[in-house]
Coordinates of C-alpha atoms in Angstrom, one line a residue:
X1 CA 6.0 -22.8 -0.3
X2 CA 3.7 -20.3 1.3
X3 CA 3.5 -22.7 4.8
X4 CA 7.2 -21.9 5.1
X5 CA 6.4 -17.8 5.6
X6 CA 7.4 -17.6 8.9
X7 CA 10.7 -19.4 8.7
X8 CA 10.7 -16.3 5.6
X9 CA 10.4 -14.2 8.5
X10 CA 12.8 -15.4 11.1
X11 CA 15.6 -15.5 7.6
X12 CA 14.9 -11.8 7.4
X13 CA 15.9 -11.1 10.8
X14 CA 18.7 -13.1 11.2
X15 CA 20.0 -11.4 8.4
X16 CA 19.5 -8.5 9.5
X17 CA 21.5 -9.6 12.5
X18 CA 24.0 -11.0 9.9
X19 CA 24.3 -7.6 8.4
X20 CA 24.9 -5.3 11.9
X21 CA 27.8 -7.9 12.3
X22 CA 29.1 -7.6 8.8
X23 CA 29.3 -4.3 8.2
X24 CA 31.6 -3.2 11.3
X25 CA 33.9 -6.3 10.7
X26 CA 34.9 -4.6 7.5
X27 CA 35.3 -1.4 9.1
X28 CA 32.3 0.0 7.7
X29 CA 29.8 2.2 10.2
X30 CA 26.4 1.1 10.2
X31 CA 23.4 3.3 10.3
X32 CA 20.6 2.4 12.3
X33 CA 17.5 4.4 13.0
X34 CA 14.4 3.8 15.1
X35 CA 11.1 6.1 14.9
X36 CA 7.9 5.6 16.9
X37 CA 4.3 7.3 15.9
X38 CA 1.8 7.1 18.7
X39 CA -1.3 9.0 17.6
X40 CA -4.8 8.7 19.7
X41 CA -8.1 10.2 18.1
X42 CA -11.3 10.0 17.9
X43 CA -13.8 8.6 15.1
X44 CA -17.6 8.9 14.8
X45 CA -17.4 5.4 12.9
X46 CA -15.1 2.4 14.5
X47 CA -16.3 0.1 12.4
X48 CA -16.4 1.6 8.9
X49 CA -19.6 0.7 8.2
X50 CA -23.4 1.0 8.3
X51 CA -23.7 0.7 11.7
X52 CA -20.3 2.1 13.1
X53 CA -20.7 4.0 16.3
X54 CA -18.1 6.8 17.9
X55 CA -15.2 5.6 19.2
X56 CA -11.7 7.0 20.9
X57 CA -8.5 4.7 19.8
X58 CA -4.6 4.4 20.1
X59 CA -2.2 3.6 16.8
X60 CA 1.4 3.2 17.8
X61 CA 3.7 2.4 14.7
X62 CA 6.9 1.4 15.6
X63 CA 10.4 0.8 13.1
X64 CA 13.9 -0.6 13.5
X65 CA 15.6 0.2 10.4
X66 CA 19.6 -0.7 10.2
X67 CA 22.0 -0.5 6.9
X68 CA 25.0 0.3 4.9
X69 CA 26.4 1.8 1.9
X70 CA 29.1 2.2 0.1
X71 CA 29.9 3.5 -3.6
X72 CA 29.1 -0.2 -5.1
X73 CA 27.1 -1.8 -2.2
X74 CA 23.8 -0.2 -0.3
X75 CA 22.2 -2.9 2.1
X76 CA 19.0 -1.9 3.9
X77 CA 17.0 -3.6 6.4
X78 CA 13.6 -3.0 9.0
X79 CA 11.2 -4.6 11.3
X80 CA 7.8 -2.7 11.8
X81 CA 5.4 -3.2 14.5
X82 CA 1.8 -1.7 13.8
X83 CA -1.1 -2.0 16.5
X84 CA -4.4 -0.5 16.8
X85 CA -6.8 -0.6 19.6
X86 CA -10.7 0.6 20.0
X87 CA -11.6 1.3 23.6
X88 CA -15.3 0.3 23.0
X89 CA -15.8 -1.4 19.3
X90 CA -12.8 -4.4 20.4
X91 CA -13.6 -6.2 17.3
X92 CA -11.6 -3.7 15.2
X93 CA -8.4 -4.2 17.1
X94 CA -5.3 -4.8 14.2
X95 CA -1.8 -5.9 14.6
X96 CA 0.7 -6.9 12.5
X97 CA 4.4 -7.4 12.7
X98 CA 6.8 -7.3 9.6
X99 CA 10.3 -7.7 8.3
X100 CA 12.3 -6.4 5.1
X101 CA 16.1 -6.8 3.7
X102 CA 16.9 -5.2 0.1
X103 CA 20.5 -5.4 -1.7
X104 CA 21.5 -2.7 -4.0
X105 CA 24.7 -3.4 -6.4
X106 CA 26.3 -1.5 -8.6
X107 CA 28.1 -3.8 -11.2
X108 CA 29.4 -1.4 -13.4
X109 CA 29.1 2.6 -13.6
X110 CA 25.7 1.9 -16.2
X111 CA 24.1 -1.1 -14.4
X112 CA 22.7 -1.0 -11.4
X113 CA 21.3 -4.5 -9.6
X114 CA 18.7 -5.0 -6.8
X115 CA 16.7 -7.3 -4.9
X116 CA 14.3 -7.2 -2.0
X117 CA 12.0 -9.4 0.3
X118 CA 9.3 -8.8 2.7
X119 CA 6.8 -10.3 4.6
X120 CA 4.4 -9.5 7.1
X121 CA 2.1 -11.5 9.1
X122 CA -1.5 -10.0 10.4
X123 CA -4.2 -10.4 12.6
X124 CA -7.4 -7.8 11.6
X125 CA -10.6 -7.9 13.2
X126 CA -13.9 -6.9 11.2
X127 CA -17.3 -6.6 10.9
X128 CA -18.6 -9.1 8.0
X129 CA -21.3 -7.8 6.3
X130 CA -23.6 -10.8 5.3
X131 CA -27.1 -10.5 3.7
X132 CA -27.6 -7.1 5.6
X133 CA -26.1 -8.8 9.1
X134 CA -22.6 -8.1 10.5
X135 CA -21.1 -10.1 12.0
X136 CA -17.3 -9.6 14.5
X137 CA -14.7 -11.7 12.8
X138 CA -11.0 -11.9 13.4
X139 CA -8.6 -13.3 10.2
X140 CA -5.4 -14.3 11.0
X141 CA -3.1 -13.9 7.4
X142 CA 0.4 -14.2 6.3
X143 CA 1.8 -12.0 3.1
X144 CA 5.3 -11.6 1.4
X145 CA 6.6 -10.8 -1.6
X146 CA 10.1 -11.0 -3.5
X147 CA 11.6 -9.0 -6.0
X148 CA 14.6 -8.5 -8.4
X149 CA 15.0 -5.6 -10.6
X150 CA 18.0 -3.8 -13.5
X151 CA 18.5 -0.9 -14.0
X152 CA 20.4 0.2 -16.7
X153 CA 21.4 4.3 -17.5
X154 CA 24.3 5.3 -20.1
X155 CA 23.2 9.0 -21.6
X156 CA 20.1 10.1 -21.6
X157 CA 18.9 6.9 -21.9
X158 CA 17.6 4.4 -18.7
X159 CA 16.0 0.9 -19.1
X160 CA 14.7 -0.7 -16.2
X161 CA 13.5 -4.3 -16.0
X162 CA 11.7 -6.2 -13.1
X163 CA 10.1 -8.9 -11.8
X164 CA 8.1 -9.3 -8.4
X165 CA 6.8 -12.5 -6.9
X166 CA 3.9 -12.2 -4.0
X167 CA 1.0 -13.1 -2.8
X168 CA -1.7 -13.5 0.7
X169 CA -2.5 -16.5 2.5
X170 CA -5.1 -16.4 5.2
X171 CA -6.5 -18.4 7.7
X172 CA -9.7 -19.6 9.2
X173 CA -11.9 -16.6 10.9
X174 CA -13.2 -16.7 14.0
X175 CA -16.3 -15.2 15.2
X176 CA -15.7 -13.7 18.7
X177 CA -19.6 -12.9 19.3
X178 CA -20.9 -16.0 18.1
X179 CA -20.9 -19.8 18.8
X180 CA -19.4 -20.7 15.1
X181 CA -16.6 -22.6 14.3
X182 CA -13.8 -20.9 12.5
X183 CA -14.2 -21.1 8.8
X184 CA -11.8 -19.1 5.8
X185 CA -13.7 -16.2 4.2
X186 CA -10.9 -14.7 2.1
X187 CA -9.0 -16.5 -0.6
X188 CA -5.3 -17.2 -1.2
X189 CA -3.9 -15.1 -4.4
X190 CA -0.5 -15.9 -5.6
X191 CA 0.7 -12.8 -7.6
X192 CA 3.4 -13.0 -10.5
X193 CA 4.4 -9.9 -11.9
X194 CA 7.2 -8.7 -14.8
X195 CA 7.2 -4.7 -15.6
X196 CA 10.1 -3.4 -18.6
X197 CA 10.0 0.6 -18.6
X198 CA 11.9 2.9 -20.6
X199 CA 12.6 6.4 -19.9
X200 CA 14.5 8.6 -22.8
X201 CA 15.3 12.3 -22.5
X202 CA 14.1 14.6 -25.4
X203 CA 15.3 18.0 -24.4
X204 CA 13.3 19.4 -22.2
X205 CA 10.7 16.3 -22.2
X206 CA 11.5 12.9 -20.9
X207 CA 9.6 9.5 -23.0
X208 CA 8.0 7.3 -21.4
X209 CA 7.3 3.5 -22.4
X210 CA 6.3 0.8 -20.3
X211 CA 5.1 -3.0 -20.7
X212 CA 3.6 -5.0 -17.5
X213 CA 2.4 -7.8 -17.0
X214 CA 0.6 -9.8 -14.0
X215 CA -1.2 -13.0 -13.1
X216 CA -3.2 -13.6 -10.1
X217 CA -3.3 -17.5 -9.1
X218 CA -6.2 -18.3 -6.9
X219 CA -6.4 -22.1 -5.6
X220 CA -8.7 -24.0 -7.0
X221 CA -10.6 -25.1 -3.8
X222 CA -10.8 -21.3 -2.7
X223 CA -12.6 -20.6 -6.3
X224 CA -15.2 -23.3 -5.4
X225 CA -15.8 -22.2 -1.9
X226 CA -15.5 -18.7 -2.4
X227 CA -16.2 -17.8 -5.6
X228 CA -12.7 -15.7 -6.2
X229 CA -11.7 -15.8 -9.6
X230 CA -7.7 -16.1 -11.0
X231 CA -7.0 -13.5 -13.9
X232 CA -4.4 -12.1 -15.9
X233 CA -3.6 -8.9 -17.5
X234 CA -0.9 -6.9 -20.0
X235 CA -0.8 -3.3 -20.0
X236 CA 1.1 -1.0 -22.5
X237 CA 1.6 2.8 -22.2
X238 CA 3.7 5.6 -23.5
X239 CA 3.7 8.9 -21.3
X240 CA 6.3 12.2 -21.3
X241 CA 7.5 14.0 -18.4
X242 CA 8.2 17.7 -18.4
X243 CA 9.8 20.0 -15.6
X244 CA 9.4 23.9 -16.5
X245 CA 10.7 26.3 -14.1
X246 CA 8.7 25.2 -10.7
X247 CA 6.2 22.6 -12.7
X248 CA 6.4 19.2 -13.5
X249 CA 3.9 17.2 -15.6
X250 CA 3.7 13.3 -16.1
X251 CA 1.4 12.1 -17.9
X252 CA 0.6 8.7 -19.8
X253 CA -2.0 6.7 -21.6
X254 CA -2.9 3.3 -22.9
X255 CA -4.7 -0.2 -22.8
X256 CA -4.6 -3.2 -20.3
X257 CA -6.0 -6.0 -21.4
X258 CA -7.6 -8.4 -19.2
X259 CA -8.3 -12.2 -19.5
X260 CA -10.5 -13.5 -16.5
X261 CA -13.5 -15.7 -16.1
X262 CA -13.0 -17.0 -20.3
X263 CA -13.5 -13.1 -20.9
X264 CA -10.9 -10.8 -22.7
X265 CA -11.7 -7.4 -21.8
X266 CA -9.8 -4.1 -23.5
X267 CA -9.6 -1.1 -20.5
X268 CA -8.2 2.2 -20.5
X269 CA -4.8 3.1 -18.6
X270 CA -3.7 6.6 -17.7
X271 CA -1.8 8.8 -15.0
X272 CA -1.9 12.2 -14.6
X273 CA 0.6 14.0 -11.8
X274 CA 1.0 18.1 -11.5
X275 CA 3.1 19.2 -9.1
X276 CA 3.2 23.1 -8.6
X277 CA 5.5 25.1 -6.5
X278 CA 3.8 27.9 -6.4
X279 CA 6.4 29.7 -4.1
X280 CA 8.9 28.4 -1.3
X281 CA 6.6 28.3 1.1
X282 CA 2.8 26.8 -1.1
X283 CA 3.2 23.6 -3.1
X284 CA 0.1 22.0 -5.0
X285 CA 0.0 18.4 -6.1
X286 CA -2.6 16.5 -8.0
X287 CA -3.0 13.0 -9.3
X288 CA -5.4 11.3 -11.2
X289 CA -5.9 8.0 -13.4
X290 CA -7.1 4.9 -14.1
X291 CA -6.1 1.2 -13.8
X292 CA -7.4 -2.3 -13.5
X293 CA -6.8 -3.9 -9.9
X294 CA -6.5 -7.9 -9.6
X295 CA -5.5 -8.2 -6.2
X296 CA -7.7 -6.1 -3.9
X297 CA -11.0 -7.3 -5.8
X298 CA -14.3 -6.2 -5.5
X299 CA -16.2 -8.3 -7.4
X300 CA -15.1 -12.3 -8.0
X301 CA -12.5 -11.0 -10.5
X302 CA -11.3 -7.4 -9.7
X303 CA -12.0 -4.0 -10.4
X304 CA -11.5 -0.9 -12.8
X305 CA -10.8 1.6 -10.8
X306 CA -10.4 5.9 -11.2
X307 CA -8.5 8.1 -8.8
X308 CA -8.2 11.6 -8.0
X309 CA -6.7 13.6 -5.2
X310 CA -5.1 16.8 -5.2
X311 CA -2.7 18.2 -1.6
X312 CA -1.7 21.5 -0.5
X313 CA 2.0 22.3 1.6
X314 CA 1.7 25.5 2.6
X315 CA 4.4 26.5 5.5
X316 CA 4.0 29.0 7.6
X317 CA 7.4 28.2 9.1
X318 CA 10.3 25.9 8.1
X319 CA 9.2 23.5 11.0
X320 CA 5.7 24.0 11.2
X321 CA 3.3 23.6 7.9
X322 CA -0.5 23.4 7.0
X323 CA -1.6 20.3 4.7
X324 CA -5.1 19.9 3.0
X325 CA -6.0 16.7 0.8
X326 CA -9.2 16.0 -1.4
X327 CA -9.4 12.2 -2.5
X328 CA -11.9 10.4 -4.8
X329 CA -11.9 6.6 -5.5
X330 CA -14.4 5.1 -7.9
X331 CA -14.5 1.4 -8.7
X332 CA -16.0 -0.8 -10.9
X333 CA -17.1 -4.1 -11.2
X334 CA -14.4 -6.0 -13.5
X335 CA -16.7 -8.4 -14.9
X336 CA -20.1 -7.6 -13.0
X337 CA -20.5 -3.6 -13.2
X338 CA -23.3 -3.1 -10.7
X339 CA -20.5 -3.8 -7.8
X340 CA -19.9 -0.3 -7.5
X341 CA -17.8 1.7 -4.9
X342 CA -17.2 5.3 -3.9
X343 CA -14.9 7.1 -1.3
X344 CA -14.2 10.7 -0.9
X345 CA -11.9 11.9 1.7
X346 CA -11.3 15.3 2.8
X347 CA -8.7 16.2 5.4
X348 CA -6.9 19.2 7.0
X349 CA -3.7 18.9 8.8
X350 CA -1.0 20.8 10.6
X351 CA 2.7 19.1 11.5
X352 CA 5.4 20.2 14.1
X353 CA 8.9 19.6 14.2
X354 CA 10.5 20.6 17.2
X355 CA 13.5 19.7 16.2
X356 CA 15.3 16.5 13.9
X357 CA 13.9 13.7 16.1
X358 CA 10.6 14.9 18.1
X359 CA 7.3 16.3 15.8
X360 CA 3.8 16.2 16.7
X361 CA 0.7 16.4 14.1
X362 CA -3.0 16.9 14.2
X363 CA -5.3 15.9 11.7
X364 CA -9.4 16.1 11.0
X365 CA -10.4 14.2 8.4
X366 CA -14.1 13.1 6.6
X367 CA -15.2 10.1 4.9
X368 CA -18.0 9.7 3.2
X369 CA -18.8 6.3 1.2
X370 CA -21.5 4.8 -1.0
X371 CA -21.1 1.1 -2.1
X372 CA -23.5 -1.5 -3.7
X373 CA -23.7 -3.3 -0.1
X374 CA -23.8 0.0 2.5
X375 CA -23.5 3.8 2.5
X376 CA -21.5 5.2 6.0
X377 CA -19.6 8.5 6.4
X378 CA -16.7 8.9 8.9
X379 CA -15.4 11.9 10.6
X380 CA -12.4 11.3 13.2
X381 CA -10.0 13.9 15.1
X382 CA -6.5 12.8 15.2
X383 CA -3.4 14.0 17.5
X384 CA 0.0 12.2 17.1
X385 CA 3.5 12.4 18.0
X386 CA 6.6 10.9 16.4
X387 CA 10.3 10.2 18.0
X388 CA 13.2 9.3 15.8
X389 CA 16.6 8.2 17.4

C-alpha cells in the first residue's frame, strides 16, 4: 500500500486540477489563494543539540490553495512547499513538498459528511546522537493520512463520529560526513484511529463526552532491528464548556488505557483551555493537559506527556499587535520512566499588516531543554515577511 504514496500524491494534484476545471464548467467561481512566508534569522544552536553552534538561516513556506462552495458542497484543496537552509551547519537543511484535497457534503439540513487526504513526502537532515557521538544524517520519508468523519446537529444536540487512517514510512539514512553505507534508523508506524464525541448544551454549559481509540502498527522486522514497539490505546473523557461574558472555559478529564509491550497500563487524561478577553485590544490564553502519545515516541513504546503554555494579544493598533508565549513540555517514558524530556520555550513577538496581502513579523524566542541523552538551550532572532494574492 504505502510503496504506492507518491502515485497518492500525483492523484491529489490532478484532482486538484480536476476540480479548477469543474467548478467553472458549472458556472461556479473558484477561489484560489496563494501566500508565501520568507523569514531569515539567526540561532545560537543550528543543530538543536549539545554541540549546536550559531548559525544565520532562510525558511520560505510557500501555499497554493484552490476551492469551492456552495450551500451543500465545500471542496478544498493545497500544495505546500517548505524549505530550510543553514548557511554553515548544511546538515540541518529540510524540505518537504505536500498535497491535500477534502470534500465537505451536506446531505440533509442535520448531517453533515466529510473526507480528506494528505500526504507529504520529506527529506530532513540531523545530527544522530549515538553513545555520546553525533553523527550528520539525512532521512528521506514519505507520510499520508486519510480520513472520513459525520457530523450530526439537530437542537442543542451534536454527535460527531470519525475515523482516520495514517501512518510514516522512511527510508535508508545516509551519512554525508562519513564513509557508511545508508542504513534505516527510524521505523515504519501504521496508525488506525476511530474518535465518537458528543457535545450537548445545558444552558449556559455545553457536555462533553468522547471515546477514542488508536493502534500503532510497527513492522515486524523494524521491531527487531530497531527496537520500536506497536501499541494500542482507548481513552474516555467527559468535560463541559462554558462562555461567560468575555471567558470561555473547557475543561475535561479521564483515563486512557494503554496495552503495549504485554503491559496494560491505566493513565490520566485531561485538557484545560481559558481564554480571556480582557478588553478589545489584551486577550490571554492558556492551555494545559495531559495525554499519552504513540506516534512520536520517546522510549521503544511512547510517552506520557504534560503540556502548558499560556499567550498574550495585546494590540496596540488594529494592524499591528504585541504577542508573548510561555511553553512547557514534559515527557515520560511509557513503559521505561527514566527516558525523560523537558522543553520550555519563551518568546516575544510583534506582527504587521500593511494591508490584506503584505505583513511582516519579528520574533525572539528561548529554548532551553534537558533530556535523559543531552541538555542544550537555544536563543534565535527571527524577521519574516508574508505575501498573500
Amino acid at each position: 500500500m504505502w510503496k504506492d504514496v507518491p502515485y497518492v500524491i500525483l492523484s491529489i494534484l490532478i484532482a486538484l486540477v480536476l476540480l479548477s476545471l469543474h467548478f467553472p464548467a458549472q458556472g461556479e467561481e473558484l477561489g484560489a489563494r496563494a501566500t508565501s512566508q520568507i523569514e531569515a534569522g539567526f540561532t545560537s544552536n543550528g543543530t538543536d543539540s549539545g554541540i549546536g553552534e550559531p548559525d544565520t538561516f532562510v525558511r520560505q513556506v510557500h501555499v497554493l490553495e484552490i476551492g469551492s462552495e456552495t450551500p451543500e458542497l465545500a471542496l478544498r484543496g493545497s500544495v505546500r512547499f517548505e524549505d530550510m537552509r543553514f548557511r554553515v551547519q548544511e546538515i540541518e537543511n529540510d524540505q518537504s513538498l505536500g498535497v491535500s484535497l477534502a470534500v465537505g457534503r451536506q446531505v440533509t439540513p442535520e448531517l453533515l459528511l466529510r473526507g480528506a487526504v494528505s500526504a507529504q513526502v520529506s527529506d530532513v537532515g540531523d545530527d544522530w546522537n549515538f553513545l555520546g557521538f553525533y553523527i550528520a544524517t539525512r532521512t528521506p520519508s514519505i507520510a499520508a493520512e486519510g480520513s472520513a468523519e459525520a457530523v450530526w446537529r439537530a437542537g442543542d444536540t451534536e454527535i460527531k463520529a470519525r475515523a482516520e487512517l495514517g501512518g510514516h514510512r522512511y527510508g535508508d539514512a545516509s551519512f554525508p560526513t562519513l564513509p557508511l553505507e545508508p542504513m534505516k534508523l527510524q521505523a515504519d508506524d501504521t496508525r488506525y484511529r476511530g474518535q465518537v464525541s458528543v457535545r450537548q448544551a445545558l444552558g449556559a454549559v455545553v457536555g462533553l463526552a468522547e471515546v477514542e481509540g488508536e493502534i500503532v502498527d510497527i513492522p515486524e522486522r523494524d521491531q527487531v532491528d530497531l527496537g520500536r514497539l506497536p501499541g494500542r490505546r482507548l481513552r474516555g473523557s467527559l468535560g463541559g464548556e462554558l462562555g461567560w461574558g468575555s471567558v470561555t472555559v473547557l475543561a475535561e478529564g479521564g483515563g486512557e488505557v494503554v496495552w503495549v509491550d504485554e503491559r496494560q497500563l491505566l493513565l490520566p487524561y485531561a485538557r484545560l483551555r481559558l481564554a480571556l478577553a480582557v478588553t478589545d485590544s489584551l486577550s490571554l490564553e492558556a492551555v494545559a493537559g495531559q495525554r499519552v502519545e504513540l506516534v512520536d515516541n520517546l522510549d521503544a513504546a511512547g510517552s506520557h506527556d504534560r503540556r502548558l503554555s499560556v499567550g498574550l494579544r495585546y494590540a496596540l493598533q488594529p494592524e499591528f499587535a504585541v504577542l508573548a508565549s510561555a511553553g512547557r513540555v514534559m515527557r515520560v517514558g511509557l513503559i521505561d520512566p527514566t527516558m525523560t524530556s523537558d522543553e520550555t520555550v519563551l518568546a516575544l513577538a510583534f506582527e504587521h499588516s500593511l494591508n490584506a496581502h503584505f505583513a511582516y513579523r519579528a520574533k525572539v524566542s528561548h529554548t532551553s531543554h534537558v533530556d535523559t541523552i543531552e541538555t542544550y538551550e537555544k536563543t534565535e532572532f527571527v524577521l519574516g515577511v508574508t505575501g498573500t494574492i
